[in-house]
mmCIF file of C-alpha atoms in Angstrom:
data_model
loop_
_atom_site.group_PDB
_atom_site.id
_atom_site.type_symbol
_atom_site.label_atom_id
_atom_site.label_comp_id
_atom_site.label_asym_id
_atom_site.label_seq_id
_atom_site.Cartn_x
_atom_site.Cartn_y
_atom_site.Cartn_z
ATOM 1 C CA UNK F 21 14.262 7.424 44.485
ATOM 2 C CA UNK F 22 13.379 4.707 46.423
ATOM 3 C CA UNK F 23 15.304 5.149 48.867
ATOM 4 C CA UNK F 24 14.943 8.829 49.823
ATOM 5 C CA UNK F 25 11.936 9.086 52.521
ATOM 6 C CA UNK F 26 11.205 6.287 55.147
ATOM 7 C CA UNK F 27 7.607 5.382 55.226
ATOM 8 C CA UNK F 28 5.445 4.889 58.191
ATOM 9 C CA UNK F 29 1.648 4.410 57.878
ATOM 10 C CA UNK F 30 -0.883 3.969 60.351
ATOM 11 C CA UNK F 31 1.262 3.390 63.265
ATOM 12 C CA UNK F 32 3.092 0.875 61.503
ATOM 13 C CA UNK F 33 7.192 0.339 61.720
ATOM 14 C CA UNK F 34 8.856 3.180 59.715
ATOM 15 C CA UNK F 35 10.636 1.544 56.347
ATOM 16 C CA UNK F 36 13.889 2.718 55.937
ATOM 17 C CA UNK F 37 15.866 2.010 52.664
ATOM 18 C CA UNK F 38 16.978 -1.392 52.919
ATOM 19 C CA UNK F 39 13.708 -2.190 54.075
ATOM 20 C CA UNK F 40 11.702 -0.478 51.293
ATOM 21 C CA UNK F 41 14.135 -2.575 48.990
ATOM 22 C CA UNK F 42 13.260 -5.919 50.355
ATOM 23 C CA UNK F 43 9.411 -4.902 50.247
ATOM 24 C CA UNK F 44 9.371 -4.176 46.693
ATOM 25 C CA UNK F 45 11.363 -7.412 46.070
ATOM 26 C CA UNK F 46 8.592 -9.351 47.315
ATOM 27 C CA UNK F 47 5.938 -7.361 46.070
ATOM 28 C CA UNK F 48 7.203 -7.993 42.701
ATOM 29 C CA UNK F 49 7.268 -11.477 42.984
ATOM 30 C CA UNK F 50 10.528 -14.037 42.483
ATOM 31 C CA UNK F 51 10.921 -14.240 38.818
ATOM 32 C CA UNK F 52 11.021 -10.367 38.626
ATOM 33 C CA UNK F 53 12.805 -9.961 42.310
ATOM 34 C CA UNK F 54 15.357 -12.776 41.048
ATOM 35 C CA UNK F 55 16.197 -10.509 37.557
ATOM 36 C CA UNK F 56 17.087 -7.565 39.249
ATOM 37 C CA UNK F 57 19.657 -9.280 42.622
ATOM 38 C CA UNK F 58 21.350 -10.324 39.593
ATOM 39 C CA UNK F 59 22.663 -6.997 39.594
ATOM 40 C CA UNK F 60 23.652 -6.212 43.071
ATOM 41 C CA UNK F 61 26.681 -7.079 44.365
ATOM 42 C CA UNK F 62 27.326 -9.564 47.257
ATOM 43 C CA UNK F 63 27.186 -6.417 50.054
ATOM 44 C CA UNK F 64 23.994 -5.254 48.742
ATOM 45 C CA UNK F 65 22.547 -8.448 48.906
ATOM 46 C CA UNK F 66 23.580 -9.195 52.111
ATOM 47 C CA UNK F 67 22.594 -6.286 53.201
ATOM 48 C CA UNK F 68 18.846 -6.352 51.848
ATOM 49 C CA UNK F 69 18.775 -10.169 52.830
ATOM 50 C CA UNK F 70 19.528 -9.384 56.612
ATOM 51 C CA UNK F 71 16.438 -6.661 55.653
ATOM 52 C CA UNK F 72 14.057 -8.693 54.690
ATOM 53 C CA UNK F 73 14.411 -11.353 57.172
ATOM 54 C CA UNK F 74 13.717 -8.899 59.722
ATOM 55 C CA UNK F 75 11.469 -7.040 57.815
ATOM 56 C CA UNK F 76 8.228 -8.681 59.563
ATOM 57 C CA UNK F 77 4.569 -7.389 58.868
ATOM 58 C CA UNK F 78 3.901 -4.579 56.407
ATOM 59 C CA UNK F 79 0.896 -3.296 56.022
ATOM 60 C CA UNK F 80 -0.761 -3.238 52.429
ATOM 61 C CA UNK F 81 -1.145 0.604 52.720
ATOM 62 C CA UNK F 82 2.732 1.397 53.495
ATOM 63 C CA UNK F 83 2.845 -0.942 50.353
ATOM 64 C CA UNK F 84 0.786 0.971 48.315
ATOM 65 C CA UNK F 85 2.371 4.266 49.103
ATOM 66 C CA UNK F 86 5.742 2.853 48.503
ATOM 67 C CA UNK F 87 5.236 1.110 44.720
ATOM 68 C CA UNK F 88 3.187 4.809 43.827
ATOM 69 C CA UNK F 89 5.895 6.386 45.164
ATOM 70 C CA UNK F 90 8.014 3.841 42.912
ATOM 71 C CA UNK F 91 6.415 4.047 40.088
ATOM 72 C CA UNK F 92 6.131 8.056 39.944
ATOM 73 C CA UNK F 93 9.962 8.144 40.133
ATOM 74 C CA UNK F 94 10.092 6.160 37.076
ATOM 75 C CA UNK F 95 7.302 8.266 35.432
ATOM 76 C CA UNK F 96 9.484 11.004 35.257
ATOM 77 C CA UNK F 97 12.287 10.884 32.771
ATOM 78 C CA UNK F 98 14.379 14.053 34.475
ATOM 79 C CA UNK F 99 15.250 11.990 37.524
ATOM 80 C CA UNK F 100 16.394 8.557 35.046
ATOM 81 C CA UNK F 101 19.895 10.972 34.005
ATOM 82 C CA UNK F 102 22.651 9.597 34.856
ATOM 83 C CA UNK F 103 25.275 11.045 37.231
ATOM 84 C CA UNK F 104 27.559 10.609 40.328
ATOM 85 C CA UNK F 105 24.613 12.534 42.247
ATOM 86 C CA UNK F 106 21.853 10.432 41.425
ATOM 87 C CA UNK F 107 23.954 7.383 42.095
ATOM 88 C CA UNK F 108 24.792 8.651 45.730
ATOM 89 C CA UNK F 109 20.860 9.377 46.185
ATOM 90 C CA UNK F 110 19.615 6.341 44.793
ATOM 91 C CA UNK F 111 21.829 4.616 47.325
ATOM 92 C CA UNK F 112 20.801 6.875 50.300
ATOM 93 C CA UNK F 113 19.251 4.309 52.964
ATOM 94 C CA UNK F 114 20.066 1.638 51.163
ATOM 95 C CA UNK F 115 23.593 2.008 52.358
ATOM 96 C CA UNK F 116 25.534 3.554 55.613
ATOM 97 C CA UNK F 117 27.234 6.236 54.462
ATOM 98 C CA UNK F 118 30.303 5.288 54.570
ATOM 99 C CA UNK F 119 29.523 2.317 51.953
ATOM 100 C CA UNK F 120 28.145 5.134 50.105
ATOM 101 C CA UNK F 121 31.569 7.019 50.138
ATOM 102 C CA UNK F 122 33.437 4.003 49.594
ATOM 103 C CA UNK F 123 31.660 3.498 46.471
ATOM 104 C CA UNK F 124 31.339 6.808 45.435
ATOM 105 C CA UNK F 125 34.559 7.076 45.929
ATOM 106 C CA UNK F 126 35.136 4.114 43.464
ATOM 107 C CA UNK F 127 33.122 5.132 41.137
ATOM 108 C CA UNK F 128 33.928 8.710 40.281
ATOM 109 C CA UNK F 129 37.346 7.538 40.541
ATOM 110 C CA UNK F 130 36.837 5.299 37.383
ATOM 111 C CA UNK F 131 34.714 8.238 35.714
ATOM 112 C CA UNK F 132 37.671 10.405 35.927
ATOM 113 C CA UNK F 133 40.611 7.850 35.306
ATOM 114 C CA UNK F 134 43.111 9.519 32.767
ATOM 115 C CA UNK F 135 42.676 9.578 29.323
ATOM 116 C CA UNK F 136 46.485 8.414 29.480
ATOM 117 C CA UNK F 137 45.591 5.329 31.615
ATOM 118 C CA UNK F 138 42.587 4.362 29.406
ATOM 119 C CA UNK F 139 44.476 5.238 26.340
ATOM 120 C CA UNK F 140 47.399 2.461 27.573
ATOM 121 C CA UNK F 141 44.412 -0.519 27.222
ATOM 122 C CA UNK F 142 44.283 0.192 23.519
ATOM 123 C CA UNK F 143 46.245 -2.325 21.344
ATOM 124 C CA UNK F 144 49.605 -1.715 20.224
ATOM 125 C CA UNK F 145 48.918 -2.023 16.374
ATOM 126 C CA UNK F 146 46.041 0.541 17.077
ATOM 127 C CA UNK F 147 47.976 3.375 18.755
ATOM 128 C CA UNK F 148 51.018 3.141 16.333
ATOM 129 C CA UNK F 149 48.640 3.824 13.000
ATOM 130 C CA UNK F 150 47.175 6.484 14.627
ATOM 131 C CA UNK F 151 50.565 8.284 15.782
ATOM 132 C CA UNK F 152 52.116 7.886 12.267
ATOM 133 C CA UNK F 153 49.590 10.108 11.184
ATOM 134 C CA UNK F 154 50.256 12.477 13.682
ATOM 135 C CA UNK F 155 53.185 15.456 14.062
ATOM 136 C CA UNK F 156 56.003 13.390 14.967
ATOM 137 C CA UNK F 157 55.531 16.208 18.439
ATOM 138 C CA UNK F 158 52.084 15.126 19.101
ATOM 139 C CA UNK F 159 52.973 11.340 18.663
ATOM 140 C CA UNK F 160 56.174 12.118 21.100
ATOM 141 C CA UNK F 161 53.908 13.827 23.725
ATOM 142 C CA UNK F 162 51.497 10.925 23.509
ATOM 143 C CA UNK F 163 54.170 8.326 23.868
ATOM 144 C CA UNK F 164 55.963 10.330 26.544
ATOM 145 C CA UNK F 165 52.195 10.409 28.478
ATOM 146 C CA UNK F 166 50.788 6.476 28.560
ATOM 147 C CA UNK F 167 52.527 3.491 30.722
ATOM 148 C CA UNK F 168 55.922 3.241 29.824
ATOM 149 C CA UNK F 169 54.769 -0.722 29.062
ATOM 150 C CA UNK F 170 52.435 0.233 26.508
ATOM 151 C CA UNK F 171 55.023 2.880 24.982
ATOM 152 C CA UNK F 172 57.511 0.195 24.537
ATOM 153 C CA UNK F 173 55.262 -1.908 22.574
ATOM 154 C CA UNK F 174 54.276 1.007 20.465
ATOM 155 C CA UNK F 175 57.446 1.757 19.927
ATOM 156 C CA UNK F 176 58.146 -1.764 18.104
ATOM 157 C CA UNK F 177 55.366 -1.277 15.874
ATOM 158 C CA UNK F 178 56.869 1.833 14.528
ATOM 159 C CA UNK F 179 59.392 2.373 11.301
ATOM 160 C CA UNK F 180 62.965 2.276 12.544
ATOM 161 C CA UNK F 181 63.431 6.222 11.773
ATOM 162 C CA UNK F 182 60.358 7.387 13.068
ATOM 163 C CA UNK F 183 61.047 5.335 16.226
ATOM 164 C CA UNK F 184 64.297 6.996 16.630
ATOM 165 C CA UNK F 185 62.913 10.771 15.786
ATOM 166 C CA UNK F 186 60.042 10.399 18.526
ATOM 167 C CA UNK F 187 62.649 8.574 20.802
ATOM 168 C CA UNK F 188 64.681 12.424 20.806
ATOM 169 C CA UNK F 189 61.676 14.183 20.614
ATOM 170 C CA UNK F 190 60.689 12.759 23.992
ATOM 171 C CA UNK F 191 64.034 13.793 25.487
ATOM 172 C CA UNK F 192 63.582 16.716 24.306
ATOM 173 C CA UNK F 193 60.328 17.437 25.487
ATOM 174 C CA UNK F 194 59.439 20.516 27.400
ATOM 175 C CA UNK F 195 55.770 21.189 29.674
ATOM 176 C CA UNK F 196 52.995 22.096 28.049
ATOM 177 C CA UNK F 197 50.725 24.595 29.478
ATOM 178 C CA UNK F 198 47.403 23.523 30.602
ATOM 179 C CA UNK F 199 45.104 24.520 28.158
ATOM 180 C CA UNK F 200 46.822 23.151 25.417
ATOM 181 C CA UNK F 201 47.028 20.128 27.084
ATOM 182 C CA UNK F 202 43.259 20.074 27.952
ATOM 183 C CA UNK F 203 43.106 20.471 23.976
ATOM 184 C CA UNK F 204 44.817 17.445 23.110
ATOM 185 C CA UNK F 205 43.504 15.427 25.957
ATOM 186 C CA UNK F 206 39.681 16.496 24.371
ATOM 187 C CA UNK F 207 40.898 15.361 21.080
ATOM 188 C CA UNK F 208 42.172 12.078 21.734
ATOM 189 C CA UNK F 209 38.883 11.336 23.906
ATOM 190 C CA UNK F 210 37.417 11.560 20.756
ATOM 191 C CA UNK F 211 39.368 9.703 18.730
ATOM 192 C CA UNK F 212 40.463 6.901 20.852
ATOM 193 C CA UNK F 213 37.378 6.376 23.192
ATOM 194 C CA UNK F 214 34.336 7.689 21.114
ATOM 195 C CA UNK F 215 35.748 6.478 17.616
ATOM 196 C CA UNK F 216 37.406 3.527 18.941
ATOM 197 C CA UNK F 217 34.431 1.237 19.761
ATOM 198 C CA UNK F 218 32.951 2.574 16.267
ATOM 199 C CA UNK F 219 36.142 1.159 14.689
ATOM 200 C CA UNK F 220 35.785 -2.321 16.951
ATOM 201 C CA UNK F 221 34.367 -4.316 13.895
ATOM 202 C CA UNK F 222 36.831 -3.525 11.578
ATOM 203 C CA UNK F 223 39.606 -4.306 14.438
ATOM 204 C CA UNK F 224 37.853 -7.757 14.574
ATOM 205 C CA UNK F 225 37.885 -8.452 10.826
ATOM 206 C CA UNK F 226 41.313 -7.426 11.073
ATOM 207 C CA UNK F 227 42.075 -10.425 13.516
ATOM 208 C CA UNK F 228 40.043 -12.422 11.940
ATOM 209 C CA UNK F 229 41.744 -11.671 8.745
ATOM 210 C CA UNK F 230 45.627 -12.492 10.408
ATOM 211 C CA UNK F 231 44.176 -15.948 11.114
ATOM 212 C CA UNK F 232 42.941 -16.520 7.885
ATOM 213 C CA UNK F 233 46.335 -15.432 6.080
ATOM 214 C CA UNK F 234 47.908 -18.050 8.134
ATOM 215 C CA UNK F 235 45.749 -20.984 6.609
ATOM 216 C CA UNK F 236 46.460 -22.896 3.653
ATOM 217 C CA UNK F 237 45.235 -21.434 0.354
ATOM 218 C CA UNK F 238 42.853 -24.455 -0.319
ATOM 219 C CA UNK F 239 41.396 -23.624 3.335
ATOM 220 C CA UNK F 240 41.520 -20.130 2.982
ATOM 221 C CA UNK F 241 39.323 -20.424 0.291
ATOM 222 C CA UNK F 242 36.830 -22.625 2.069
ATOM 223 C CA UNK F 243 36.740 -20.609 4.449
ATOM 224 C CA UNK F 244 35.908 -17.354 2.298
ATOM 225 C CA UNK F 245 32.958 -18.944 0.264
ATOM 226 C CA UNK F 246 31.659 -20.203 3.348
ATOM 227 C CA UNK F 247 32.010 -16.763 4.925
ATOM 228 C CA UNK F 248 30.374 -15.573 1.429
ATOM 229 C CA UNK F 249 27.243 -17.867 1.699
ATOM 230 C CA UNK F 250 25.841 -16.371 5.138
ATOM 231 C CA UNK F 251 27.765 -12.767 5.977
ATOM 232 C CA UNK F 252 28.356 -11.751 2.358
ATOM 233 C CA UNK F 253 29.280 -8.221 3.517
ATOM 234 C CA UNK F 254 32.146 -9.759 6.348
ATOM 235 C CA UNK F 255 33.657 -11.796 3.841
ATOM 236 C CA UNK F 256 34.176 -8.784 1.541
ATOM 237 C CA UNK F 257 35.729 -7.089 3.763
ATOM 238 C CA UNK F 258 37.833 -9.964 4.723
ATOM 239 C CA UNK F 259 39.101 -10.434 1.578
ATOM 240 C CA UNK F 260 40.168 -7.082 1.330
ATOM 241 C CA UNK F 261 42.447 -7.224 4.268
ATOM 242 C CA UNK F 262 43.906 -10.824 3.038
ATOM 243 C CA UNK F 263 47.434 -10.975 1.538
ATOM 244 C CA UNK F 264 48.878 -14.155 -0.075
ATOM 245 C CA UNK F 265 52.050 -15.097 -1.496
ATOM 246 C CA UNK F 266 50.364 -14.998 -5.138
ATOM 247 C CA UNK F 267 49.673 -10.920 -4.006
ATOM 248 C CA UNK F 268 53.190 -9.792 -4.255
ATOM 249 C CA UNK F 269 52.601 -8.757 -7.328
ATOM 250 C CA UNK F 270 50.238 -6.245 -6.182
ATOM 251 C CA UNK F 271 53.070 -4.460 -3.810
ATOM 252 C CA UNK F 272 54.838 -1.283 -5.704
ATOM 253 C CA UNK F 273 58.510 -1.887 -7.039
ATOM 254 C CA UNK F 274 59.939 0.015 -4.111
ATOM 255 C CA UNK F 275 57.969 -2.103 -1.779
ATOM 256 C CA UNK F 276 58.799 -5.164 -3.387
ATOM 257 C CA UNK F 277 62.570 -4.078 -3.393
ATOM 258 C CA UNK F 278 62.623 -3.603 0.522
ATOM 259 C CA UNK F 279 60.323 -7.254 1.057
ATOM 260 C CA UNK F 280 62.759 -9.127 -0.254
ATOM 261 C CA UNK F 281 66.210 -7.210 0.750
ATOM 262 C CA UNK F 282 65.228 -9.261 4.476
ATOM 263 C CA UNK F 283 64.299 -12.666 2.920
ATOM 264 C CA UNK F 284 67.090 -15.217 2.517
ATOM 265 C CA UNK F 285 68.316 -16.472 -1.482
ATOM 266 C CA UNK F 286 67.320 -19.940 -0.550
ATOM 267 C CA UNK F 287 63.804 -18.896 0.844
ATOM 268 C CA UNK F 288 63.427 -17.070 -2.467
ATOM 269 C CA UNK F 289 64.589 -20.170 -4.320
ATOM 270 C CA UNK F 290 61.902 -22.613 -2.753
ATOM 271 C CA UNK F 291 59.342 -20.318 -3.127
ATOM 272 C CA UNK F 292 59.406 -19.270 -6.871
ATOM 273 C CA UNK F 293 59.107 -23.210 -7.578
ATOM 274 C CA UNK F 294 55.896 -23.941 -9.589
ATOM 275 C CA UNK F 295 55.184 -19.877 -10.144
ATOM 276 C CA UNK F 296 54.683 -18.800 -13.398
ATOM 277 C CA UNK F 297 57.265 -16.974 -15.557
ATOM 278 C CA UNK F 298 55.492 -13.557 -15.642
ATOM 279 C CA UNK F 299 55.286 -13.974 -11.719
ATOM 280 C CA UNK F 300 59.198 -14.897 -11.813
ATOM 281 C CA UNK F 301 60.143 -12.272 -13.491
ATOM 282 C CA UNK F 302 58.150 -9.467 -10.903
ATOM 283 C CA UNK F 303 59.873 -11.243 -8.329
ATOM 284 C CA UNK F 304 62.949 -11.599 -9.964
ATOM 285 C CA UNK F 305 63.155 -7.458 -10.875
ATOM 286 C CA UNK F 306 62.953 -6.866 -6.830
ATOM 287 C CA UNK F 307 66.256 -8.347 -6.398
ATOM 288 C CA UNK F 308 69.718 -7.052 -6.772
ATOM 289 C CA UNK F 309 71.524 -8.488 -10.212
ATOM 290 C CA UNK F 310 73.945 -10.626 -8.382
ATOM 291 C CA UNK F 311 71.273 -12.056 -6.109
ATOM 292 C CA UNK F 312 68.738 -12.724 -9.292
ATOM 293 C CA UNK F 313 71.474 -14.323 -11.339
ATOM 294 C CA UNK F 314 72.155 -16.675 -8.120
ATOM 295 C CA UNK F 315 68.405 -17.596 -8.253
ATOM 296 C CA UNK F 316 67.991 -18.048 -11.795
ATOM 297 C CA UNK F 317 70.663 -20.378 -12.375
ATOM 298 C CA UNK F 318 69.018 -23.116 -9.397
ATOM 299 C CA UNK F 319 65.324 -22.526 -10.769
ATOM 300 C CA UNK F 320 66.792 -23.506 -14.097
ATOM 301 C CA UNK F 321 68.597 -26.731 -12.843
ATOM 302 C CA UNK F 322 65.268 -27.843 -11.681
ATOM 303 C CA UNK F 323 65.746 -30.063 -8.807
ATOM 304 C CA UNK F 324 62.380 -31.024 -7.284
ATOM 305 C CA UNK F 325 61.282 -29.861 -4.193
ATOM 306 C CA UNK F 326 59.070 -31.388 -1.356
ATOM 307 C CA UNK F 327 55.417 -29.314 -1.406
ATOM 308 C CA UNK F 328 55.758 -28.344 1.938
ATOM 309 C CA UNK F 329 59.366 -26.813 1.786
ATOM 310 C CA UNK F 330 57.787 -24.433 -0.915
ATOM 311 C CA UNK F 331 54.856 -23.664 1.036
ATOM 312 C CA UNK F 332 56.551 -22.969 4.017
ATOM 313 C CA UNK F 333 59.131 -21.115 2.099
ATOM 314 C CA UNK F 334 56.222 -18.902 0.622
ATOM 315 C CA UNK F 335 54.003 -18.533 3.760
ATOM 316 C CA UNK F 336 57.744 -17.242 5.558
ATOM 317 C CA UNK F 337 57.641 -14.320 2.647
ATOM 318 C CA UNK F 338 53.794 -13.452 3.750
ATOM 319 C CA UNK F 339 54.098 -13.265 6.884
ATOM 320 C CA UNK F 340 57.392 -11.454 6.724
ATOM 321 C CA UNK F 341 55.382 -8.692 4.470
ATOM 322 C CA UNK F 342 52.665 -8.399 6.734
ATOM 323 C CA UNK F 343 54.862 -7.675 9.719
ATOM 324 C CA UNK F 344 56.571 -4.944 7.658
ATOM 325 C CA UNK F 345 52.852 -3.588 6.495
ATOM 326 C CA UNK F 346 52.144 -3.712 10.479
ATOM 327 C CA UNK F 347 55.025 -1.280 10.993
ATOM 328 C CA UNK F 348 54.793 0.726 8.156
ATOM 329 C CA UNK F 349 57.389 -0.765 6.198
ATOM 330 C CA UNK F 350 56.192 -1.210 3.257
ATOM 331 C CA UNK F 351 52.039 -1.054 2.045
ATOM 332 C CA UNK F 352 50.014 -4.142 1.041
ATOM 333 C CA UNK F 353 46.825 -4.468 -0.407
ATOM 334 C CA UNK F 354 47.334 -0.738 -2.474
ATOM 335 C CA UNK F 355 44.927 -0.069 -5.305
ATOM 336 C CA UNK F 356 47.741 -0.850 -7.865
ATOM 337 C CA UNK F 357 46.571 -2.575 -10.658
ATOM 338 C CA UNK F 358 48.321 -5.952 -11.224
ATOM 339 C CA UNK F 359 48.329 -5.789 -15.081
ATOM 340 C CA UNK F 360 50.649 -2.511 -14.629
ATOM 341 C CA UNK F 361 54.275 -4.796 -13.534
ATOM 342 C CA UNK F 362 53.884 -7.027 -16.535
#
């Protein structure tokens, strides 16, 4: 573009590319000129600065030619797509050539970075719901493929005995030819980096949403009808993805059953204080007959409680569940209907 031909009118100096740079800069003026050295990096403007302040006279006529010749590059849409080539021929005189290669260099290098490597920046939570979808021999081959870093904290967010499986699986594993492997490689381009910033928003709300399970109800609440008032849509979605201790209910028997098989009698105790009986009795169906007797005879003796105990005793039991959710444990926020464990 502009850098491609040096100019020389009349006699006049021939403009080479950093040169031509610097003219157009002050042709167009400092607000405009100012806008666009935003986006060059410290070399560049260096570079055009050393230009310009040994640019000297230039002639209105070399000017002329060189914002037509500006201008008719930009006129044409062909030569505005993208590509390592027009990146090396836009910087063609602006540049030595071995900046050029340097940054070419750079450049492709990034464009071409392994679906592996770019894979291993996507978070944890992410890449274990997509592998338990997968053939436990696909998930092994992907785990067996990214940073051994981000394959260990995969790993954690998997269920113990598909954790295990995959864990033999990679042992196990033997080369794959190169075509099938181009296959795969396609594939998870497109789900990971095509579908992935699609799925960004919902990855927010789903942040968002962990905060907001950590608040107390009363605030949680607030928060919600606030949320309501000015992103109606957000806080829908929100609420969707909240789980609270009064939404146990809501889990399936078996679900319940394998909650509560890691939560302590005592918590249990403290946190069935001030529930209803119908709620009691969900709970109370979860938990082995020895265990349930245990708990029924100190909720009937009645001794009071401090508030906070039982709220911390309760928020303990959420948080436990959504960890479990988080690794596949167990499933929260199903579309069972509440009215069905009465």
């Amino acid at each position: 573009m502009v850098g491609n031909v040096p100019i020389k009118a009349n006699g006049s100096k021939v403009l080479k590319g950093p040169e031509r740079v610097a003219t157009l800069l002050f042709a167009m003026g400092k607000p405009a000129a100012s806008k666009i050295l935003k986006h060059f990096s410290e070399d560049e403007i260096r570079l055009v600065t050393k230009s310009a302040a040994q640019l000297g006279a230039v002639s209105p006529a070399q000017i002329e030619q060189l914002v037509e010749e500006f201008a008719s590059n930009f006129s044409d849409g062909a030569d505005l797509i993208g590509g390592a080539s027009h990146i090396e021929k836009l910087l063609t005189g602006v540049l030595s050539p071995e900046q050029i290669a340097s940054i070419m260099s750079e450049v492709v290098g990034n464009a071409n970075r392994s679906i592996w490597e770019r894979i291993s920046t996507v978070s944890e939570s992410a890449i274990a719901s997509y592998l338990m979808k997968e053939h436990p021999q696909t998930a092994a081959l992907i785990l067996s493929k990214v940073k051994p870093s981000c394959a260990a904290k995969v790993m954690t967010q998997l269920p113990q005995p598909l954790r295990n499986n995959l864990m033999r699986r990679m042992l196990s594993m033997k080369p794959i030819v190169d075509e099938t492997m181009k296959n795969i490689e396609k594939t998870l381009h497109e789900d990971f980096m095509t579908n992935f910033s699609k799925n960004a928003g919902s990855d927010t709300h789903a942040k968002i949403a962990d905060i907001i399970n950590k608040m107390d109800r009363d605030h949680m609440e607030d928060v919600l009808t606030n949320l309501s008032s000015v992103r109606p849509k957000s806080a829908e979605i929100l609420r969707g993805l909240l789980f609270t201790f009064d939404d146990i209910v809501k889990l399936t028997p078996k679900d319940r059953t394998t909650l509560f098989d890691q939560v302590p009698p005592d918590r249990v105790v403290l946190a069935l204080k001030g529930t209803t009986d119908d709620f009691r009795k969900v709970v109370l169906s979860a938990l082995s007959s020895r265990v349930r007797r245990m708990i029924e005879h100190e909720l009937n003796s009645k001794e009071p409680s401090a508030h906070r105990d039982i709220a911390e005793a309760r928020r303990t039991i959420t948080d436990l569940a959504l960890e479990m959710a988080g690794r596949g444990e167990i499933v929260i926020n199903s579309e069972a209907e509440e009215e069905s464990y009465f």
